mmCIF file with all atom_site columns, C-alpha atoms in Angstrom:
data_model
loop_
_atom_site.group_PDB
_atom_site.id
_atom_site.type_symbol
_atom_site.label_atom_id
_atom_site.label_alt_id
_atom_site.label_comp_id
_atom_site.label_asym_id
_atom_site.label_entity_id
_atom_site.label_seq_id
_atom_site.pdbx_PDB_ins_code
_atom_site.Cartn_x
_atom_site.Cartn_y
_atom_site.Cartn_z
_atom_site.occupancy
_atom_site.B_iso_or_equiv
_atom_site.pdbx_formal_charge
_atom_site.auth_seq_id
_atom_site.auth_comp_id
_atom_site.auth_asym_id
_atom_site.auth_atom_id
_atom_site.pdbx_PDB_model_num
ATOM 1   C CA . UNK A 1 1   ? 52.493 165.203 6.175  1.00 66.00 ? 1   UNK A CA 1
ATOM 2   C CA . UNK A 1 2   ? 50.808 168.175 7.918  1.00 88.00 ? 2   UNK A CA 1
ATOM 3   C CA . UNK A 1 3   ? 50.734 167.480 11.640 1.00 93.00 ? 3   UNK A CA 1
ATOM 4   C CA . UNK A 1 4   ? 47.770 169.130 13.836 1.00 93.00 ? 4   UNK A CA 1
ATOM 5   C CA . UNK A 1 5   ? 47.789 170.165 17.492 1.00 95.00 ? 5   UNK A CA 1
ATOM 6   C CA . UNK A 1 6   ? 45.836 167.949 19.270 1.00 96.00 ? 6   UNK A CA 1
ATOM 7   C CA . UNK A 1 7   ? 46.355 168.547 23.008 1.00 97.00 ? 7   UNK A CA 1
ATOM 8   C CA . UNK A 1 8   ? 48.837 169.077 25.311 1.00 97.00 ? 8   UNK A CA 1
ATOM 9   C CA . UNK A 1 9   ? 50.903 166.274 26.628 1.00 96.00 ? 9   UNK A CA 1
ATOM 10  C CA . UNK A 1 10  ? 49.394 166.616 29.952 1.00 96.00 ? 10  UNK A CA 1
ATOM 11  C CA . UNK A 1 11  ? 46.286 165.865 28.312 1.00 97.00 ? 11  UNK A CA 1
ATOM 12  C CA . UNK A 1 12  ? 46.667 162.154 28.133 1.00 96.00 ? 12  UNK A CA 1
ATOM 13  C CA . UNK A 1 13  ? 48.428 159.574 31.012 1.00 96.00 ? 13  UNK A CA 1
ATOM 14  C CA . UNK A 1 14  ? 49.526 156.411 30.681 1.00 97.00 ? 14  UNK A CA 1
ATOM 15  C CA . UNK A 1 15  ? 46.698 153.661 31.058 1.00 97.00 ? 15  UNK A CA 1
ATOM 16  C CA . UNK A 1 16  ? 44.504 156.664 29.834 1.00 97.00 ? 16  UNK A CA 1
ATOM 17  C CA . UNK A 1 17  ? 42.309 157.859 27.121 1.00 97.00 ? 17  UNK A CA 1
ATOM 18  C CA . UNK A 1 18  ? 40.952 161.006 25.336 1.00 97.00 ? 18  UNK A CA 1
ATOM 19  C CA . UNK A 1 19  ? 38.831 162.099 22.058 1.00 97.00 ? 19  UNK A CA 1
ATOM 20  C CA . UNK A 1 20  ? 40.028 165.467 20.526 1.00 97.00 ? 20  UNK A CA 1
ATOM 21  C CA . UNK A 1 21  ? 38.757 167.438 17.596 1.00 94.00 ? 21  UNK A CA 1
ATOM 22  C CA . UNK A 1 22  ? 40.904 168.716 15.055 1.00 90.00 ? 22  UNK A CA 1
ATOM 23  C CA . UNK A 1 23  ? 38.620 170.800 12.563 1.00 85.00 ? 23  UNK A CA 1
ATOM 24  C CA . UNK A 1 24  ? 35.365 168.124 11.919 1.00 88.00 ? 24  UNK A CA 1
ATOM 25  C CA . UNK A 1 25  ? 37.354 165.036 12.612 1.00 92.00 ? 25  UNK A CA 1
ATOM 26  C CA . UNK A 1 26  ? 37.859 163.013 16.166 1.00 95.00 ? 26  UNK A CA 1
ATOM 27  C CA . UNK A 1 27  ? 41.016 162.112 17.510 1.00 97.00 ? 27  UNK A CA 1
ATOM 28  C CA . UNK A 1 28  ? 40.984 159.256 19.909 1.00 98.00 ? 28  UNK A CA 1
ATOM 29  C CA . UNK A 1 29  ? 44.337 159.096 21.668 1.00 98.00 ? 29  UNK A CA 1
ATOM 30  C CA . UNK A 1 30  ? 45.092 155.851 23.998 1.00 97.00 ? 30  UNK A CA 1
ATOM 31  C CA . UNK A 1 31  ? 47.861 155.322 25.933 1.00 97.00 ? 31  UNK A CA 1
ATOM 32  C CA . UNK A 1 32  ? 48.364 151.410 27.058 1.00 97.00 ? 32  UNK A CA 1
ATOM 33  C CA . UNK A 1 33  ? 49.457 150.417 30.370 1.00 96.00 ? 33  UNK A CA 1
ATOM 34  C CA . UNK A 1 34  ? 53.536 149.652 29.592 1.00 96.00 ? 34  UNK A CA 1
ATOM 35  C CA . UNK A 1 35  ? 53.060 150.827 25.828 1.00 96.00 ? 35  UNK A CA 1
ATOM 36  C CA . UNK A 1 36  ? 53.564 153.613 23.276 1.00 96.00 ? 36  UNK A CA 1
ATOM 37  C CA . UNK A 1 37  ? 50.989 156.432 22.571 1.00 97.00 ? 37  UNK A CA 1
ATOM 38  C CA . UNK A 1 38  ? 48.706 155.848 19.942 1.00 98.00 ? 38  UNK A CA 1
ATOM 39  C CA . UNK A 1 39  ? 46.206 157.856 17.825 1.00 98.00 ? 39  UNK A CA 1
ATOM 40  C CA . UNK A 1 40  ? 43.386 156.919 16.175 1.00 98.00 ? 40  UNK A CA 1
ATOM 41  C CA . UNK A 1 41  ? 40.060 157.813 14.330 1.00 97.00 ? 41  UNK A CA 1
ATOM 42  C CA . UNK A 1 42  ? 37.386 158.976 16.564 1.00 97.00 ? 42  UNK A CA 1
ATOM 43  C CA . UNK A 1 43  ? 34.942 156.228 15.301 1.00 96.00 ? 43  UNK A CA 1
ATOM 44  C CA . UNK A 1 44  ? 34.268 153.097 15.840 1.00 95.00 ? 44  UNK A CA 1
ATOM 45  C CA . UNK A 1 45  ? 34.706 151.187 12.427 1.00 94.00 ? 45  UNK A CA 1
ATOM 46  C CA . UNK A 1 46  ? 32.142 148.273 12.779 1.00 91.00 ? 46  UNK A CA 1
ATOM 47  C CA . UNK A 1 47  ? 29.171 150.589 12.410 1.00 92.00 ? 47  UNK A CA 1
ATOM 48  C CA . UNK A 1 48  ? 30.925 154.148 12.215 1.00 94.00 ? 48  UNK A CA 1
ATOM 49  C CA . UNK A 1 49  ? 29.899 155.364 15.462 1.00 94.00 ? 49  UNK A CA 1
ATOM 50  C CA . UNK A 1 50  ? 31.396 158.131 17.469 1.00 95.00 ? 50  UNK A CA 1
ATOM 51  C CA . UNK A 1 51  ? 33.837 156.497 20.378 1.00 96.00 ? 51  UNK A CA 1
ATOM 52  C CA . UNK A 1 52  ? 32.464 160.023 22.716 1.00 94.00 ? 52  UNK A CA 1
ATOM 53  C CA . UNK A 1 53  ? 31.648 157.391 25.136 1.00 95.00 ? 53  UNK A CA 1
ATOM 54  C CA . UNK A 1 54  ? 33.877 154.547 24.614 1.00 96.00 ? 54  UNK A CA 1
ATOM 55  C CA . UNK A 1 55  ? 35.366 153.253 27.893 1.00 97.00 ? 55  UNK A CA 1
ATOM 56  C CA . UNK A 1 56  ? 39.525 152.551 28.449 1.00 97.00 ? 56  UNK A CA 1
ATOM 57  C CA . UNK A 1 57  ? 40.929 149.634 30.800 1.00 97.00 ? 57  UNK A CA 1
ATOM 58  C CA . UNK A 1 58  ? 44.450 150.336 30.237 1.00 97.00 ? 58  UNK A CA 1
ATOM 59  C CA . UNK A 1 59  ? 44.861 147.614 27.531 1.00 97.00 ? 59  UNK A CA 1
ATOM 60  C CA . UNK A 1 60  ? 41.197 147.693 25.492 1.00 97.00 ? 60  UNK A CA 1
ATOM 61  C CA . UNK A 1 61  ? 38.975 150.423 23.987 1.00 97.00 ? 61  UNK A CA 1
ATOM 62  C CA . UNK A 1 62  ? 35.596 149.527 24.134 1.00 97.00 ? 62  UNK A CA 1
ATOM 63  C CA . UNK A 1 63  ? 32.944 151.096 22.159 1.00 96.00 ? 63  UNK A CA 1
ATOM 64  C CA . UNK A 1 64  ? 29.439 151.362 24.042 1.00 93.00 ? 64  UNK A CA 1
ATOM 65  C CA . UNK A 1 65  ? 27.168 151.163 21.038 1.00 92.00 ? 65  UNK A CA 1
ATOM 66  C CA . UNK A 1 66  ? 27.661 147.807 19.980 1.00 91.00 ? 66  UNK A CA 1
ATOM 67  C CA . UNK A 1 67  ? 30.404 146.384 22.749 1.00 93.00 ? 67  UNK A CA 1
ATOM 68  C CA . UNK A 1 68  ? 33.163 145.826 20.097 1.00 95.00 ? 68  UNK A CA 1
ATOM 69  C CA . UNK A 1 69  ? 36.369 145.793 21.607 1.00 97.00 ? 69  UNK A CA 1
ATOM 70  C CA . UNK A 1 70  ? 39.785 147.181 20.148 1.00 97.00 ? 70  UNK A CA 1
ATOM 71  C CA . UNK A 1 71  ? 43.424 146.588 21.163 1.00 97.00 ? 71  UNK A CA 1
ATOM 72  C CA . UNK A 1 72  ? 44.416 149.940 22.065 1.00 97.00 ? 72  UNK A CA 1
ATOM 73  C CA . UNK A 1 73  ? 48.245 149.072 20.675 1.00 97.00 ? 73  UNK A CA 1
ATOM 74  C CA . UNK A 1 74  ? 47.826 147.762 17.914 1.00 97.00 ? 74  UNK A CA 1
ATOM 75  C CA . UNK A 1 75  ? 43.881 149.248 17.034 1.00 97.00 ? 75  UNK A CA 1
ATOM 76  C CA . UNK A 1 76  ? 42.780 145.264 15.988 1.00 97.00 ? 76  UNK A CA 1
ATOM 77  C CA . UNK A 1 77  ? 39.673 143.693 16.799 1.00 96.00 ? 77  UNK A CA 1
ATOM 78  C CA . UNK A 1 78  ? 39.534 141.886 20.260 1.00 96.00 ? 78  UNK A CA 1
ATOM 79  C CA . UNK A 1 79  ? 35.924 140.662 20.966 1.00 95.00 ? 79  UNK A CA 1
ATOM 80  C CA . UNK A 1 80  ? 35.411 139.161 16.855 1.00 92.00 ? 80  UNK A CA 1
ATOM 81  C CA . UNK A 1 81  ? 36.974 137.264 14.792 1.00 91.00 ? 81  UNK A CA 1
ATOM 82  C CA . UNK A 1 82  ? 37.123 140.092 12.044 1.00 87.00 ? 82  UNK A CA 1
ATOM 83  C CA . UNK A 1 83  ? 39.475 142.283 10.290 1.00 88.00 ? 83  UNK A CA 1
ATOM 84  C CA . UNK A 1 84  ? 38.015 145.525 11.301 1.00 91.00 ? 84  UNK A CA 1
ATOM 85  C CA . UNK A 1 85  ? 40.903 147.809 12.908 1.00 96.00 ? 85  UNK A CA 1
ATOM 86  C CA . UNK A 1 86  ? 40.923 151.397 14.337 1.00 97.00 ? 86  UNK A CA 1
ATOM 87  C CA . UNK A 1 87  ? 42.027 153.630 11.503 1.00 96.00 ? 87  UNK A CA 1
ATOM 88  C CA . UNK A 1 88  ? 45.663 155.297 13.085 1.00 97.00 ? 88  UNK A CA 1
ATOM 89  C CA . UNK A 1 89  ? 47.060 157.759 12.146 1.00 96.00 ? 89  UNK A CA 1
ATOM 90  C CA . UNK A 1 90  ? 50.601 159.032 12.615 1.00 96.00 ? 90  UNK A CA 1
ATOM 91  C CA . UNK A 1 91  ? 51.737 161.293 15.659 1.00 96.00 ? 91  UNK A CA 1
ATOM 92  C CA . UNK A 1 92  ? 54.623 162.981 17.644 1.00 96.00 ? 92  UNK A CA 1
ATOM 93  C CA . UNK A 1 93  ? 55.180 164.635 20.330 1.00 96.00 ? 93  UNK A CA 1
ATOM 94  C CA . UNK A 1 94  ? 56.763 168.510 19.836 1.00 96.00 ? 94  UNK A CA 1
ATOM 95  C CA . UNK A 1 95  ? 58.043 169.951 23.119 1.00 96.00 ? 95  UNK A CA 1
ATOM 96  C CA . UNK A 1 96  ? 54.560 169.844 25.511 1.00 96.00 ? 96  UNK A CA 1
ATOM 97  C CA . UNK A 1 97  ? 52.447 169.348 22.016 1.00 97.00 ? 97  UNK A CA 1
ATOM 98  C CA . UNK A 1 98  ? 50.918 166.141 20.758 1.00 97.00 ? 98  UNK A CA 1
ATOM 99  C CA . UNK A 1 99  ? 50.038 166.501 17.186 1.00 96.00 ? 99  UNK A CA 1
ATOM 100 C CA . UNK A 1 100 ? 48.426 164.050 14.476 1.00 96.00 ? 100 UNK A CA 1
ATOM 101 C CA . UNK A 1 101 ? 48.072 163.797 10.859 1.00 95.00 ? 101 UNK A CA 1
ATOM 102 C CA . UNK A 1 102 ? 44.439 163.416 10.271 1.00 90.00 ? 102 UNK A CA 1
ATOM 103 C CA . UNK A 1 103 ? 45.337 164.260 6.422  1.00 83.00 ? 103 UNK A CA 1
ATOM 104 C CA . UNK A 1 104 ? 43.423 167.698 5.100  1.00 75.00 ? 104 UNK A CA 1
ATOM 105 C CA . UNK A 1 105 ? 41.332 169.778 7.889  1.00 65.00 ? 105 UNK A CA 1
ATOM 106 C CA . UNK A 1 106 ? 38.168 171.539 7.590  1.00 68.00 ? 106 UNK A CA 1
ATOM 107 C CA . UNK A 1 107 ? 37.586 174.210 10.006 1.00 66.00 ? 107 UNK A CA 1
ATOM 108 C CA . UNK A 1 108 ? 34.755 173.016 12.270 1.00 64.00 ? 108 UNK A CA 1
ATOM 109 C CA . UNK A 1 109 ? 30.694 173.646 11.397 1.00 66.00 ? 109 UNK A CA 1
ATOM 110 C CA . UNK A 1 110 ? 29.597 176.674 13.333 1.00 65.00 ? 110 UNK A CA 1
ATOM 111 C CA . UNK A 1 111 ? 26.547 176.149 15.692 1.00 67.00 ? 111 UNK A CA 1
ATOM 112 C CA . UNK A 1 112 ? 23.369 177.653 14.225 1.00 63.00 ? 112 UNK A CA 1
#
């Protein structure tokens, strides 16, 4: 596994939300009301949209594009009956770091 900074701890609250970058892919990191922190892909897998504007109640990420909703504990489809999922991926916690493994990273495209 090769973990990546991410943010700092103080980054992200309980009941909270926030999308990172590491190199070209998003991190969305979600923190449920009485629950764990969780990481996920950036994207929203029913159409593969950014989640740069999804929305956080504590409990449910919703994306804005199409109003899918996602169980921010468990990543799993709230508002259809489908199998589409949040893709996770693992993270810890190192001292005041939060890092993820988002598998190989490509340094980010410079602005032209």
């Amino acid at each position: 596994m090769a973990f990546t900074f991410i943010c700092q701890t103080s980054a992200v609250s309980e009941g909270g939300m926030g999308l990172f970058q590491a190199g070209r892919k998003s991190v969305l990191l979600v923190w449920p009301m009485g629950g764990e922190l969780k990481a996920y892909r950036g994207r929203c897998p029913h159409a593969d949209m950014p989640l740069s504007e999804a929305t956080f109640n504590g409990q449910t990420v919703s994306c804005p594009h199409h109003q899918w909703g996602f169980d921010g504990a468990s990543g799993k489809c709230v508002t259809h009956l489908v199998r589409n999922t949040l893709h996770p991926y693992e993270l810890r916690v190192e001292g005041d770091e939060i890092q993820v493994d988002v598998g190989p990273v490509k340094a980010a495209r410079a602005p032209a």
